[in-house]
Amino acid sequence: MKNIKAGLLGRKLGHSYSKIIHSFLAPYSYEMFECEENEVESFIKNGPFDAINVTVPYKKTVIPYLDELSDKAKKLGAVNTVVRRKDGTLYGDNTDFYGFSYMLDLAKTDVSGKKVLVLGAGGASATVCAVLSERGAGEVTVFGSRDNTLENVMRCKDAEIIVNATPVGMYPDCDGCPIDLSLFEDCKCVLDIVYNPARTTLICAAEKRNIKTATGLSMLVAQAKRACEIFTGSEIDDSKIPEITDKIEKMQENIVLIGMPGCGKSTIGRIAAERLNRTLADTDEEIVKLAGKDIPSIFAQDGEDVFRAYESRAIAALGKLSGAVIATGGGAVKREENYLPLHRNGKIVFLDRDIDSLDTKGRPLSQRDGVEKLYSERIGLYRAFADVTVKVSDDAEETYENLINALGMKGT
């Protein structure tokens, strides 16, 4: 198994998680192979691989160069797994079918007889529709980009399940959302094949409405597990899928620190970044870069509203990071618009420190309004934003340990 040369073929692979996922599955080498379309034929025929995955835009492109296809690959007209057999012939399969099937199971969603809206008319959509058909879905409506009009949407507003099979909402254009979920009052489940960010705007909208969800990371890991089985000829227990998904989530999600001015966000953030080998991003530092002056000067010369506008811009930019530690300003929670960019790809941690221990030096609002007033105004907002709350002590090391335990990252 160690001698297998595996990898991923695609055009742009800079943000792929495939290499790390496969490193958790088996000890073979796994490399990224970026090719332009005119290079695909030569690579498939002569490339340095024993087995590869294929991603967009080449899932159909590779088919003419393969000697045999699985029944699933033939049915879907797309290949995402290629194996060079001992006799030199090339076999193509499709594990996306398995991946989306797992995604449905994870969401505990029975599609039998249900009305489903599928967004997207490309290869991913074909896979989704094939799984839905096999599982006995009722009326399935597919919207390509040209079909996604308000008039058409209103005809499908009684859809019970919605699947996003488009790249809308994917990094770096995280603000995108393929539909207005508020129009679908009967919707019980939302599935989004996008895996970066961890939660798309569509998934966040579903969470807000207490609708069941599943994200693209579960599908990505599941299809990789099935591809690994094809590469090696060995079965892997399905329990590896949630185990690896959890590892990837913890590695890729930001740790976002919120709390009162002077509660220790910068200090704890620095320790966390060093111990976890992560980038430390500070919204106050980003604001200074945007404004070209320090924060007390912004307040004195431009006022709080201008400062908050800079802050929202800084949060929108830093929220697109992956695997970072982000320390926010004490008032980041004052604007509801700041929640989504922080939540989409992060776990938000409220660092709760006793009022008497808060440092007010160099903090304009703490000095102007008083700590007690600020705390009473913001405590509800901190709790509403936070995924977890960590009590801050005078011992920064102890607080860091409490943070890691609260995030379930002990030992990482």
mmCIF file of C-alpha atoms in Angstrom:
data_model
loop_
_atom_site.group_PDB
_atom_site.id
_atom_site.type_symbol
_atom_site.label_atom_id
_atom_site.label_comp_id
_atom_site.label_asym_id
_atom_site.label_seq_id
_atom_site.Cartn_x
_atom_site.Cartn_y
_atom_site.Cartn_z
ATOM 1 C CA MET A 1 0.000 0.000 0.000
ATOM 2 C CA LYS A 2 2.846 2.407 0.819
ATOM 3 C CA ASN A 3 4.176 2.077 -2.739
ATOM 4 C CA ILE A 4 0.981 3.397 -4.347
ATOM 5 C CA LYS A 5 1.449 6.758 -6.052
ATOM 6 C CA ALA A 6 -1.869 8.552 -5.762
ATOM 7 C CA GLY A 7 -3.077 12.105 -6.194
ATOM 8 C CA LEU A 8 -5.663 14.579 -7.408
ATOM 9 C CA LEU A 9 -6.023 15.893 -10.959
ATOM 10 C CA GLY A 10 -7.595 19.273 -11.515
ATOM 11 C CA ARG A 11 -6.969 22.769 -12.826
ATOM 12 C CA LYS A 12 -6.644 24.788 -9.606
ATOM 13 C CA LEU A 13 -6.089 22.791 -6.420
ATOM 14 C CA GLY A 14 -4.720 25.311 -3.936
ATOM 15 C CA HIS A 15 -7.615 24.968 -1.499
ATOM 16 C CA SER A 16 -8.221 21.219 -1.802
ATOM 17 C CA TYR A 17 -8.481 19.152 1.397
ATOM 18 C CA SER A 18 -7.948 15.863 -0.462
ATOM 19 C CA LYS A 19 -4.282 15.356 0.401
ATOM 20 C CA ILE A 20 -4.841 15.654 4.129
ATOM 21 C CA ILE A 21 -7.981 13.493 4.013
ATOM 22 C CA HIS A 22 -6.126 10.688 2.235
ATOM 23 C CA SER A 23 -3.238 10.977 4.725
ATOM 24 C CA PHE A 24 -5.738 9.949 7.413
ATOM 25 C CA LEU A 25 -6.998 7.038 5.279
ATOM 26 C CA ALA A 26 -3.814 5.255 4.171
ATOM 27 C CA PRO A 27 0.005 5.648 4.106
ATOM 28 C CA TYR A 28 0.430 6.029 0.325
ATOM 29 C CA SER A 29 1.780 9.216 -1.242
ATOM 30 C CA TYR A 30 -0.833 11.672 -2.502
ATOM 31 C CA GLU A 31 0.139 14.595 -4.711
ATOM 32 C CA MET A 32 -1.620 17.528 -6.380
ATOM 33 C CA PHE A 33 -1.524 17.461 -10.203
ATOM 34 C CA GLU A 34 -2.607 20.737 -11.782
ATOM 35 C CA CYS A 35 -3.084 20.553 -15.557
ATOM 36 C CA GLU A 36 -4.559 22.696 -18.280
ATOM 37 C CA GLU A 37 -7.147 20.977 -20.473
ATOM 38 C CA ASN A 38 -4.720 20.404 -23.343
ATOM 39 C CA GLU A 39 -2.412 18.519 -20.948
ATOM 40 C CA VAL A 40 -5.002 16.094 -19.558
ATOM 41 C CA GLU A 41 -4.694 13.380 -22.240
ATOM 42 C CA SER A 42 -0.928 13.136 -21.870
ATOM 43 C CA PHE A 43 -1.161 13.099 -18.099
ATOM 44 C CA ILE A 44 -3.822 10.383 -17.974
ATOM 45 C CA LYS A 45 -1.888 8.178 -20.377
ATOM 46 C CA ASN A 46 1.638 8.778 -19.081
ATOM 47 C CA GLY A 47 1.404 10.547 -15.712
ATOM 48 C CA PRO A 48 3.341 9.379 -12.624
ATOM 49 C CA PHE A 49 0.423 7.790 -10.789
ATOM 50 C CA ASP A 50 -1.056 4.423 -9.899
ATOM 51 C CA ALA A 51 -4.392 5.900 -8.837
ATOM 52 C CA ILE A 52 -5.856 9.391 -8.905
ATOM 53 C CA ASN A 53 -8.939 11.335 -8.052
ATOM 54 C CA VAL A 54 -10.285 13.750 -10.650
ATOM 55 C CA THR A 55 -12.028 16.999 -9.812
ATOM 56 C CA VAL A 56 -13.683 19.759 -11.816
ATOM 57 C CA PRO A 57 -13.398 20.585 -14.624
ATOM 58 C CA TYR A 58 -12.040 17.235 -15.829
ATOM 59 C CA LYS A 59 -14.533 14.597 -14.640
ATOM 60 C CA LYS A 60 -15.890 14.217 -18.177
ATOM 61 C CA THR A 61 -12.663 15.178 -19.979
ATOM 62 C CA VAL A 62 -10.808 12.041 -18.832
ATOM 63 C CA ILE A 63 -13.412 9.525 -20.019
ATOM 64 C CA PRO A 64 -12.217 9.078 -23.654
ATOM 65 C CA TYR A 65 -8.755 8.119 -22.386
ATOM 66 C CA LEU A 66 -9.952 5.306 -20.102
ATOM 67 C CA ASP A 67 -10.249 1.626 -21.029
ATOM 68 C CA GLU A 68 -13.147 0.677 -18.792
ATOM 69 C CA LEU A 69 -15.787 2.438 -16.681
ATOM 70 C CA SER A 70 -17.813 1.250 -13.707
ATOM 71 C CA ASP A 71 -21.582 1.078 -14.111
ATOM 72 C CA LYS A 72 -21.934 4.165 -11.884
ATOM 73 C CA ALA A 73 -19.455 6.166 -13.979
ATOM 74 C CA LYS A 74 -21.279 5.148 -17.172
ATOM 75 C CA LYS A 75 -24.641 6.134 -15.730
ATOM 76 C CA LEU A 76 -23.420 9.505 -14.472
ATOM 77 C CA GLY A 77 -21.170 10.283 -17.424
ATOM 78 C CA ALA A 78 -18.477 11.441 -15.016
ATOM 79 C CA VAL A 79 -15.351 9.945 -13.451
ATOM 80 C CA ASN A 80 -13.648 11.083 -10.259
ATOM 81 C CA THR A 81 -11.483 8.015 -9.582
ATOM 82 C CA VAL A 82 -8.979 6.424 -11.958
ATOM 83 C CA VAL A 83 -6.825 3.346 -11.322
ATOM 84 C CA ARG A 84 -3.949 2.144 -13.497
ATOM 85 C CA ARG A 85 -4.243 -1.635 -13.379
ATOM 86 C CA LYS A 86 -1.321 -4.068 -13.445
ATOM 87 C CA ASP A 87 -1.711 -4.635 -17.187
ATOM 88 C CA GLY A 88 -1.485 -0.869 -17.779
ATOM 89 C CA THR A 89 -5.170 -0.354 -18.612
ATOM 90 C CA LEU A 90 -7.069 2.515 -16.998
ATOM 91 C CA TYR A 91 -10.267 1.956 -15.011
ATOM 92 C CA GLY A 92 -12.626 4.832 -14.169
ATOM 93 C CA ASP A 93 -15.163 4.956 -11.349
ATOM 94 C CA ASN A 94 -17.344 7.524 -9.600
ATOM 95 C CA THR A 95 -17.380 7.746 -5.790
ATOM 96 C CA ASP A 96 -19.411 10.970 -5.603
ATOM 97 C CA PHE A 97 -22.564 8.822 -5.692
ATOM 98 C CA TYR A 98 -21.406 7.121 -2.500
ATOM 99 C CA GLY A 99 -20.437 10.489 -1.010
ATOM 100 C CA PHE A 100 -23.830 12.107 -1.518
ATOM 101 C CA SER A 101 -25.605 8.963 -0.302
ATOM 102 C CA TYR A 102 -23.600 9.208 2.915
ATOM 103 C CA MET A 103 -24.490 12.903 3.197
ATOM 104 C CA LEU A 104 -28.200 12.039 3.067
ATOM 105 C CA ASP A 105 -27.763 9.361 5.710
ATOM 106 C CA LEU A 106 -25.850 11.780 7.935
ATOM 107 C CA ALA A 107 -28.759 14.229 7.757
ATOM 108 C CA LYS A 108 -31.141 11.365 8.649
ATOM 109 C CA THR A 109 -33.261 12.381 5.688
ATOM 110 C CA ASP A 110 -35.658 10.008 3.954
ATOM 111 C CA VAL A 111 -36.303 11.421 0.478
ATOM 112 C CA SER A 112 -38.878 8.795 -0.472
ATOM 113 C CA GLY A 113 -41.877 10.543 -1.996
ATOM 114 C CA LYS A 114 -40.541 13.976 -0.996
ATOM 115 C CA LYS A 115 -40.471 17.099 -3.164
ATOM 116 C CA VAL A 116 -36.855 18.093 -3.759
ATOM 117 C CA LEU A 117 -35.302 21.195 -5.297
ATOM 118 C CA VAL A 118 -31.797 20.720 -6.708
ATOM 119 C CA LEU A 119 -29.837 23.889 -7.457
ATOM 120 C CA GLY A 120 -27.367 23.454 -10.301
ATOM 121 C CA ALA A 121 -27.443 21.593 -13.601
ATOM 122 C CA GLY A 122 -23.845 20.389 -13.895
ATOM 123 C CA GLY A 123 -22.078 17.132 -13.086
ATOM 124 C CA ALA A 124 -22.636 17.395 -9.335
ATOM 125 C CA SER A 125 -26.336 17.897 -9.934
ATOM 126 C CA ALA A 126 -26.468 14.746 -12.089
ATOM 127 C CA THR A 127 -24.948 12.744 -9.229
ATOM 128 C CA VAL A 128 -27.385 14.222 -6.715
ATOM 129 C CA CYS A 129 -30.357 13.440 -8.954
ATOM 130 C CA ALA A 130 -29.178 9.872 -9.514
ATOM 131 C CA VAL A 131 -29.016 9.249 -5.768
ATOM 132 C CA LEU A 132 -32.418 10.872 -5.239
ATOM 133 C CA SER A 133 -33.916 8.715 -7.977
ATOM 134 C CA GLU A 134 -32.466 5.519 -6.523
ATOM 135 C CA ARG A 135 -33.927 6.429 -3.130
ATOM 136 C CA GLY A 136 -37.400 7.052 -4.480
ATOM 137 C CA ALA A 137 -37.651 10.832 -4.253
ATOM 138 C CA GLY A 138 -40.964 12.237 -5.425
ATOM 139 C CA GLU A 139 -40.957 15.346 -7.595
ATOM 140 C CA VAL A 140 -37.390 16.527 -8.255
ATOM 141 C CA THR A 141 -36.944 19.983 -9.788
ATOM 142 C CA VAL A 142 -33.546 21.045 -11.113
ATOM 143 C CA PHE A 143 -32.653 24.714 -11.493
ATOM 144 C CA GLY A 144 -29.707 25.784 -13.587
ATOM 145 C CA SER A 145 -28.465 29.359 -13.167
ATOM 146 C CA ARG A 146 -30.871 30.625 -15.849
ATOM 147 C CA ASP A 147 -33.839 28.869 -14.236
ATOM 148 C CA ASN A 148 -33.245 30.370 -10.801
ATOM 149 C CA THR A 149 -35.765 33.189 -11.109
ATOM 150 C CA LEU A 150 -38.216 34.354 -8.467
ATOM 151 C CA GLU A 151 -41.121 33.182 -10.623
ATOM 152 C CA ASN A 152 -39.723 29.646 -10.873
ATOM 153 C CA VAL A 153 -38.717 29.582 -7.225
ATOM 154 C CA MET A 154 -42.260 30.422 -6.147
ATOM 155 C CA ARG A 155 -43.535 27.417 -8.085
ATOM 156 C CA CYS A 156 -41.309 25.224 -5.916
ATOM 157 C CA LYS A 157 -41.785 26.966 -2.581
ATOM 158 C CA ASP A 158 -43.330 23.798 -1.125
ATOM 159 C CA ALA A 159 -40.070 21.861 -1.601
ATOM 160 C CA GLU A 160 -39.281 19.779 1.489
ATOM 161 C CA ILE A 161 -35.592 19.223 0.710
ATOM 162 C CA ILE A 162 -33.151 21.637 -0.955
ATOM 163 C CA VAL A 163 -29.761 20.609 -2.334
ATOM 164 C CA ASN A 164 -27.163 23.137 -3.440
ATOM 165 C CA ALA A 165 -25.066 21.465 -6.163
ATOM 166 C CA THR A 166 -23.508 24.754 -7.344
ATOM 167 C CA PRO A 167 -20.327 26.548 -6.211
ATOM 168 C CA VAL A 168 -22.369 29.536 -4.993
ATOM 169 C CA GLY A 169 -21.211 30.458 -1.494
ATOM 170 C CA MET A 170 -17.815 28.781 -1.911
ATOM 171 C CA TYR A 171 -14.569 30.452 -0.830
ATOM 172 C CA PRO A 172 -13.543 33.172 -1.634
ATOM 173 C CA ASP A 173 -17.049 34.424 -2.586
ATOM 174 C CA CYS A 174 -18.524 33.329 0.734
ATOM 175 C CA ASP A 175 -21.367 35.865 0.792
ATOM 176 C CA GLY A 176 -23.167 34.208 -2.116
ATOM 177 C CA CYS A 177 -26.414 32.336 -1.482
ATOM 178 C CA PRO A 178 -28.230 30.495 -4.302
ATOM 179 C CA ILE A 179 -31.771 31.080 -2.955
ATOM 180 C CA ASP A 180 -33.746 32.954 -0.325
ATOM 181 C CA LEU A 181 -34.524 30.188 2.134
ATOM 182 C CA SER A 182 -37.249 32.228 3.838
ATOM 183 C CA LEU A 183 -39.491 31.545 0.811
ATOM 184 C CA PHE A 184 -39.552 27.797 1.546
ATOM 185 C CA GLU A 185 -41.800 27.369 4.558
ATOM 186 C CA ASP A 186 -42.096 23.581 4.111
ATOM 187 C CA CYS A 187 -38.345 22.942 3.893
ATOM 188 C CA LYS A 188 -37.155 20.331 6.405
ATOM 189 C CA CYS A 189 -33.589 19.703 5.222
ATOM 190 C CA VAL A 190 -30.839 21.644 3.406
ATOM 191 C CA LEU A 191 -27.799 19.922 1.910
ATOM 192 C CA ASP A 192 -24.891 21.911 0.466
ATOM 193 C CA ILE A 193 -22.024 20.186 -1.350
ATOM 194 C CA VAL A 194 -19.702 23.183 -0.771
ATOM 195 C CA TYR A 195 -17.113 22.378 1.932
ATOM 196 C CA ASN A 196 -15.180 25.651 2.187
ATOM 197 C CA PRO A 197 -16.318 27.586 4.215
ATOM 198 C CA ALA A 198 -17.420 25.085 6.834
ATOM 199 C CA ARG A 199 -20.921 26.585 6.805
ATOM 200 C CA THR A 200 -22.098 28.419 3.697
ATOM 201 C CA THR A 201 -24.505 31.328 3.892
ATOM 202 C CA LEU A 202 -27.251 28.882 2.856
ATOM 203 C CA ILE A 203 -26.362 26.461 5.658
ATOM 204 C CA CYS A 204 -26.268 29.331 8.167
ATOM 205 C CA ALA A 205 -29.747 30.418 7.025
ATOM 206 C CA ALA A 206 -30.998 26.860 7.563
ATOM 207 C CA GLU A 207 -29.438 26.687 11.027
ATOM 208 C CA LYS A 208 -31.182 29.941 11.950
ATOM 209 C CA ARG A 209 -34.507 28.321 11.048
ATOM 210 C CA ASN A 210 -33.707 25.067 12.889
ATOM 211 C CA ILE A 211 -33.704 23.132 9.611
ATOM 212 C CA LYS A 212 -31.633 19.937 9.407
ATOM 213 C CA THR A 213 -28.389 20.364 7.453
ATOM 214 C CA ALA A 214 -25.394 18.492 6.093
ATOM 215 C CA THR A 215 -22.345 20.116 4.539
ATOM 216 C CA GLY A 216 -20.042 19.224 1.695
ATOM 217 C CA LEU A 217 -17.177 18.145 3.949
ATOM 218 C CA SER A 218 -19.029 14.968 4.925
ATOM 219 C CA MET A 219 -19.560 14.156 1.240
ATOM 220 C CA LEU A 220 -15.904 14.917 0.428
ATOM 221 C CA VAL A 221 -14.574 12.611 3.136
ATOM 222 C CA ALA A 222 -17.042 9.837 2.295
ATOM 223 C CA GLN A 223 -16.174 9.834 -1.405
ATOM 224 C CA ALA A 224 -12.459 9.881 -0.523
ATOM 225 C CA LYS A 225 -12.926 6.865 1.736
ATOM 226 C CA ARG A 226 -14.595 4.958 -1.121
ATOM 227 C CA ALA A 227 -11.833 6.068 -3.534
ATOM 228 C CA CYS A 228 -9.199 4.787 -1.105
ATOM 229 C CA GLU A 229 -10.942 1.398 -1.065
ATOM 230 C CA ILE A 230 -10.770 1.307 -4.871
ATOM 231 C CA PHE A 231 -7.101 2.386 -4.833
ATOM 232 C CA THR A 232 -6.062 -0.313 -2.359
ATOM 233 C CA GLY A 233 -8.631 -3.068 -2.780
ATOM 234 C CA SER A 234 -9.213 -3.020 0.990
ATOM 235 C CA GLU A 235 -12.371 -2.132 2.890
ATOM 236 C CA ILE A 236 -12.405 0.759 5.377
ATOM 237 C CA ASP A 237 -14.961 0.932 8.161
ATOM 238 C CA ASP A 238 -17.497 3.737 7.782
ATOM 239 C CA SER A 239 -16.595 4.960 11.281
ATOM 240 C CA LYS A 240 -13.506 6.554 9.713
ATOM 241 C CA ILE A 241 -15.701 9.100 7.910
ATOM 242 C CA PRO A 242 -16.988 11.035 10.958
ATOM 243 C CA GLU A 243 -13.608 10.615 12.657
ATOM 244 C CA ILE A 244 -11.761 12.249 9.754
ATOM 245 C CA THR A 245 -14.478 14.845 9.210
ATOM 246 C CA ASP A 246 -14.113 15.944 12.833
ATOM 247 C CA LYS A 247 -10.334 16.206 12.485
ATOM 248 C CA ILE A 248 -10.593 18.304 9.334
ATOM 249 C CA GLU A 249 -13.216 20.566 10.902
ATOM 250 C CA LYS A 250 -11.010 21.224 13.920
ATOM 251 C CA MET A 251 -7.997 21.917 11.689
ATOM 252 C CA GLN A 252 -9.762 24.187 9.203
ATOM 253 C CA GLU A 253 -12.226 26.121 11.354
ATOM 254 C CA ASN A 254 -11.056 29.394 12.841
ATOM 255 C CA ILE A 255 -11.003 29.902 16.595
ATOM 256 C CA VAL A 256 -12.764 33.250 17.025
ATOM 257 C CA LEU A 257 -12.313 35.054 20.342
ATOM 258 C CA ILE A 258 -14.921 37.571 21.500
ATOM 259 C CA GLY A 259 -15.337 39.340 24.823
ATOM 260 C CA MET A 260 -15.027 42.590 26.711
ATOM 261 C CA PRO A 261 -12.154 45.008 26.060
ATOM 262 C CA GLY A 262 -9.238 43.936 28.240
ATOM 263 C CA CYS A 263 -10.477 40.377 28.814
ATOM 264 C CA GLY A 264 -7.330 38.841 27.306
ATOM 265 C CA LYS A 265 -8.308 38.025 23.720
ATOM 266 C CA SER A 266 -4.928 39.113 22.311
ATOM 267 C CA THR A 267 -2.944 37.287 25.006
ATOM 268 C CA ILE A 268 -4.917 34.032 24.784
ATOM 269 C CA GLY A 269 -4.993 34.329 21.016
ATOM 270 C CA ARG A 270 -1.207 34.597 20.895
ATOM 271 C CA ILE A 271 -0.756 31.515 23.081
ATOM 272 C CA ALA A 272 -3.293 29.509 21.056
ATOM 273 C CA ALA A 273 -1.699 30.472 17.741
ATOM 274 C CA GLU A 274 1.773 29.471 18.967
ATOM 275 C CA ARG A 275 0.708 26.159 20.529
ATOM 276 C CA LEU A 276 -1.518 25.127 17.642
ATOM 277 C CA ASN A 277 0.795 26.449 14.915
ATOM 278 C CA ARG A 278 -1.897 28.747 13.533
ATOM 279 C CA THR A 279 -1.959 32.239 12.092
ATOM 280 C CA LEU A 280 -3.034 34.902 14.581
ATOM 281 C CA ALA A 281 -5.301 37.562 13.092
ATOM 282 C CA ASP A 282 -6.386 40.605 15.109
ATOM 283 C CA THR A 283 -9.321 42.692 13.884
ATOM 284 C CA ASP A 284 -7.940 45.805 15.605
ATOM 285 C CA GLU A 285 -4.687 45.465 13.663
ATOM 286 C CA GLU A 286 -6.649 45.039 10.431
ATOM 287 C CA ILE A 287 -8.681 48.171 11.256
ATOM 288 C CA VAL A 288 -5.493 50.207 11.747
ATOM 289 C CA LYS A 289 -4.282 49.032 8.316
ATOM 290 C CA LEU A 290 -7.572 49.981 6.693
ATOM 291 C CA ALA A 291 -7.818 53.376 8.367
ATOM 292 C CA GLY A 292 -4.149 54.313 8.291
ATOM 293 C CA LYS A 293 -4.247 55.477 11.924
ATOM 294 C CA ASP A 294 -4.536 54.036 15.415
ATOM 295 C CA ILE A 295 -7.861 53.236 17.046
ATOM 296 C CA PRO A 296 -7.929 56.107 19.601
ATOM 297 C CA SER A 297 -7.395 58.490 16.662
ATOM 298 C CA ILE A 298 -10.278 56.955 14.718
ATOM 299 C CA PHE A 299 -12.604 57.478 17.678
ATOM 300 C CA ALA A 300 -11.330 61.015 18.332
ATOM 301 C CA GLN A 301 -11.326 62.214 14.720
ATOM 302 C CA ASP A 302 -14.085 60.176 13.029
ATOM 303 C CA GLY A 303 -16.343 58.791 15.738
ATOM 304 C CA GLU A 304 -17.590 55.345 16.682
ATOM 305 C CA ASP A 305 -19.780 54.800 13.591
ATOM 306 C CA VAL A 306 -16.770 55.142 11.283
ATOM 307 C CA PHE A 307 -14.799 52.798 13.528
ATOM 308 C CA ARG A 308 -17.596 50.188 13.404
ATOM 309 C CA ALA A 309 -17.686 50.389 9.606
ATOM 310 C CA TYR A 310 -13.939 49.670 9.478
ATOM 311 C CA GLU A 311 -14.448 46.861 11.979
ATOM 312 C CA SER A 312 -17.095 45.172 9.832
ATOM 313 C CA ARG A 313 -14.791 45.362 6.805
ATOM 314 C CA ALA A 314 -11.971 43.818 8.828
ATOM 315 C CA ILE A 315 -14.194 41.008 10.108
ATOM 316 C CA ALA A 316 -15.516 40.252 6.618
ATOM 317 C CA ALA A 317 -11.933 39.872 5.353
ATOM 318 C CA LEU A 318 -10.527 37.853 8.268
ATOM 319 C CA GLY A 319 -13.587 35.612 8.450
ATOM 320 C CA LYS A 320 -12.543 34.073 5.126
ATOM 321 C CA LEU A 321 -9.389 32.624 6.677
ATOM 322 C CA SER A 322 -9.147 28.933 7.503
ATOM 323 C CA GLY A 323 -7.434 27.438 10.528
ATOM 324 C CA ALA A 324 -6.609 30.801 12.096
ATOM 325 C CA VAL A 325 -7.034 32.280 15.559
ATOM 326 C CA ILE A 326 -8.994 35.535 15.268
ATOM 327 C CA ALA A 327 -9.041 38.027 18.142
ATOM 328 C CA THR A 328 -11.885 40.523 17.761
ATOM 329 C CA GLY A 329 -12.517 43.903 19.323
ATOM 330 C CA GLY A 330 -14.780 44.142 22.345
ATOM 331 C CA GLY A 331 -17.606 45.713 20.350
ATOM 332 C CA ALA A 332 -17.541 43.316 17.378
ATOM 333 C CA VAL A 333 -20.851 41.889 18.579
ATOM 334 C CA LYS A 334 -22.632 45.243 18.355
ATOM 335 C CA ARG A 335 -23.367 44.752 14.657
ATOM 336 C CA GLU A 336 -25.418 41.686 13.767
ATOM 337 C CA GLU A 337 -23.833 41.666 10.303
ATOM 338 C CA ASN A 338 -20.529 40.608 11.903
ATOM 339 C CA TYR A 339 -21.913 37.269 13.105
ATOM 340 C CA LEU A 340 -22.163 35.514 9.743
ATOM 341 C CA PRO A 341 -18.559 36.036 8.540
ATOM 342 C CA LEU A 342 -17.255 34.934 11.962
ATOM 343 C CA HIS A 343 -19.568 31.918 12.235
ATOM 344 C CA ARG A 344 -19.299 30.607 8.649
ATOM 345 C CA ASN A 345 -15.809 29.238 9.111
ATOM 346 C CA GLY A 346 -15.244 29.460 12.835
ATOM 347 C CA LYS A 347 -16.082 28.406 16.357
ATOM 348 C CA ILE A 348 -16.861 31.551 18.353
ATOM 349 C CA VAL A 349 -15.528 31.580 21.915
ATOM 350 C CA PHE A 350 -16.719 34.094 24.518
ATOM 351 C CA LEU A 351 -13.855 34.831 26.919
ATOM 352 C CA ASP A 352 -15.739 35.833 30.054
ATOM 353 C CA ARG A 353 -13.629 37.710 32.610
ATOM 354 C CA ASP A 354 -14.683 39.269 35.888
ATOM 355 C CA ILE A 355 -15.379 42.981 35.462
ATOM 356 C CA ASP A 356 -12.947 43.931 38.240
ATOM 357 C CA SER A 357 -10.070 42.324 36.300
ATOM 358 C CA LEU A 358 -10.654 44.081 32.944
ATOM 359 C CA ASP A 359 -7.870 46.330 31.679
ATOM 360 C CA THR A 360 -9.122 49.753 30.461
ATOM 361 C CA LYS A 361 -5.801 51.302 29.397
ATOM 362 C CA GLY A 362 -5.921 52.609 25.801
ATOM 363 C CA ARG A 363 -9.579 51.593 25.426
ATOM 364 C CA PRO A 364 -11.675 54.666 24.532
ATOM 365 C CA LEU A 365 -15.126 53.249 25.232
ATOM 366 C CA SER A 366 -14.166 51.570 28.503
ATOM 367 C CA GLN A 367 -12.754 54.876 29.735
ATOM 368 C CA ARG A 368 -15.639 56.981 28.424
ATOM 369 C CA ASP A 369 -18.638 54.849 29.394
ATOM 370 C CA GLY A 370 -17.309 52.700 32.209
ATOM 371 C CA VAL A 371 -16.812 48.951 32.230
ATOM 372 C CA GLU A 372 -20.047 48.133 34.075
ATOM 373 C CA LYS A 373 -22.194 49.922 31.510
ATOM 374 C CA LEU A 374 -20.437 48.284 28.562
ATOM 375 C CA TYR A 375 -20.737 44.848 30.144
ATOM 376 C CA SER A 376 -24.466 45.194 30.814
ATOM 377 C CA GLU A 377 -25.025 46.366 27.227
ATOM 378 C CA ARG A 378 -23.011 43.572 25.644
ATOM 379 C CA ILE A 379 -23.296 40.451 27.769
ATOM 380 C CA GLY A 380 -26.424 39.277 25.948
ATOM 381 C CA LEU A 381 -24.746 39.838 22.594
ATOM 382 C CA TYR A 382 -21.636 37.881 23.586
ATOM 383 C CA ARG A 383 -23.773 34.942 24.645
ATOM 384 C CA ALA A 384 -25.845 35.105 21.453
ATOM 385 C CA PHE A 385 -22.723 35.070 19.230
ATOM 386 C CA ALA A 386 -20.818 32.401 21.168
ATOM 387 C CA ASP A 387 -20.644 28.680 20.456
ATOM 388 C CA VAL A 388 -18.817 28.136 23.755
ATOM 389 C CA THR A 389 -17.981 30.253 26.812
ATOM 390 C CA VAL A 390 -14.621 30.074 28.596
ATOM 391 C CA LYS A 391 -14.009 31.632 31.996
ATOM 392 C CA VAL A 392 -10.845 33.763 32.003
ATOM 393 C CA SER A 393 -8.565 33.550 35.036
ATOM 394 C CA ASP A 394 -5.472 35.564 35.918
ATOM 395 C CA ASP A 395 -3.409 32.580 34.731
ATOM 396 C CA ALA A 396 -3.216 32.747 30.915
ATOM 397 C CA GLU A 397 -1.972 29.140 30.688
ATOM 398 C CA GLU A 398 -4.959 27.915 32.656
ATOM 399 C CA THR A 399 -7.312 29.894 30.436
ATOM 400 C CA TYR A 400 -5.696 28.416 27.327
ATOM 401 C CA GLU A 401 -6.207 24.896 28.693
ATOM 402 C CA ASN A 402 -9.852 25.729 29.418
ATOM 403 C CA LEU A 403 -10.208 26.994 25.840
ATOM 404 C CA ILE A 404 -8.753 23.837 24.300
ATOM 405 C CA ASN A 405 -10.938 21.623 26.468
ATOM 406 C CA ALA A 406 -14.061 23.622 25.595
ATOM 407 C CA LEU A 407 -13.302 23.194 21.880
ATOM 408 C CA GLY A 408 -12.629 19.471 22.211
ATOM 409 C CA MET A 409 -9.079 19.976 20.950
ATOM 410 C CA LYS A 410 -7.134 18.463 23.839
ATOM 411 C CA GLY A 411 -4.109 16.662 22.438
ATOM 412 C CA THR A 412 -4.137 18.405 19.045
#
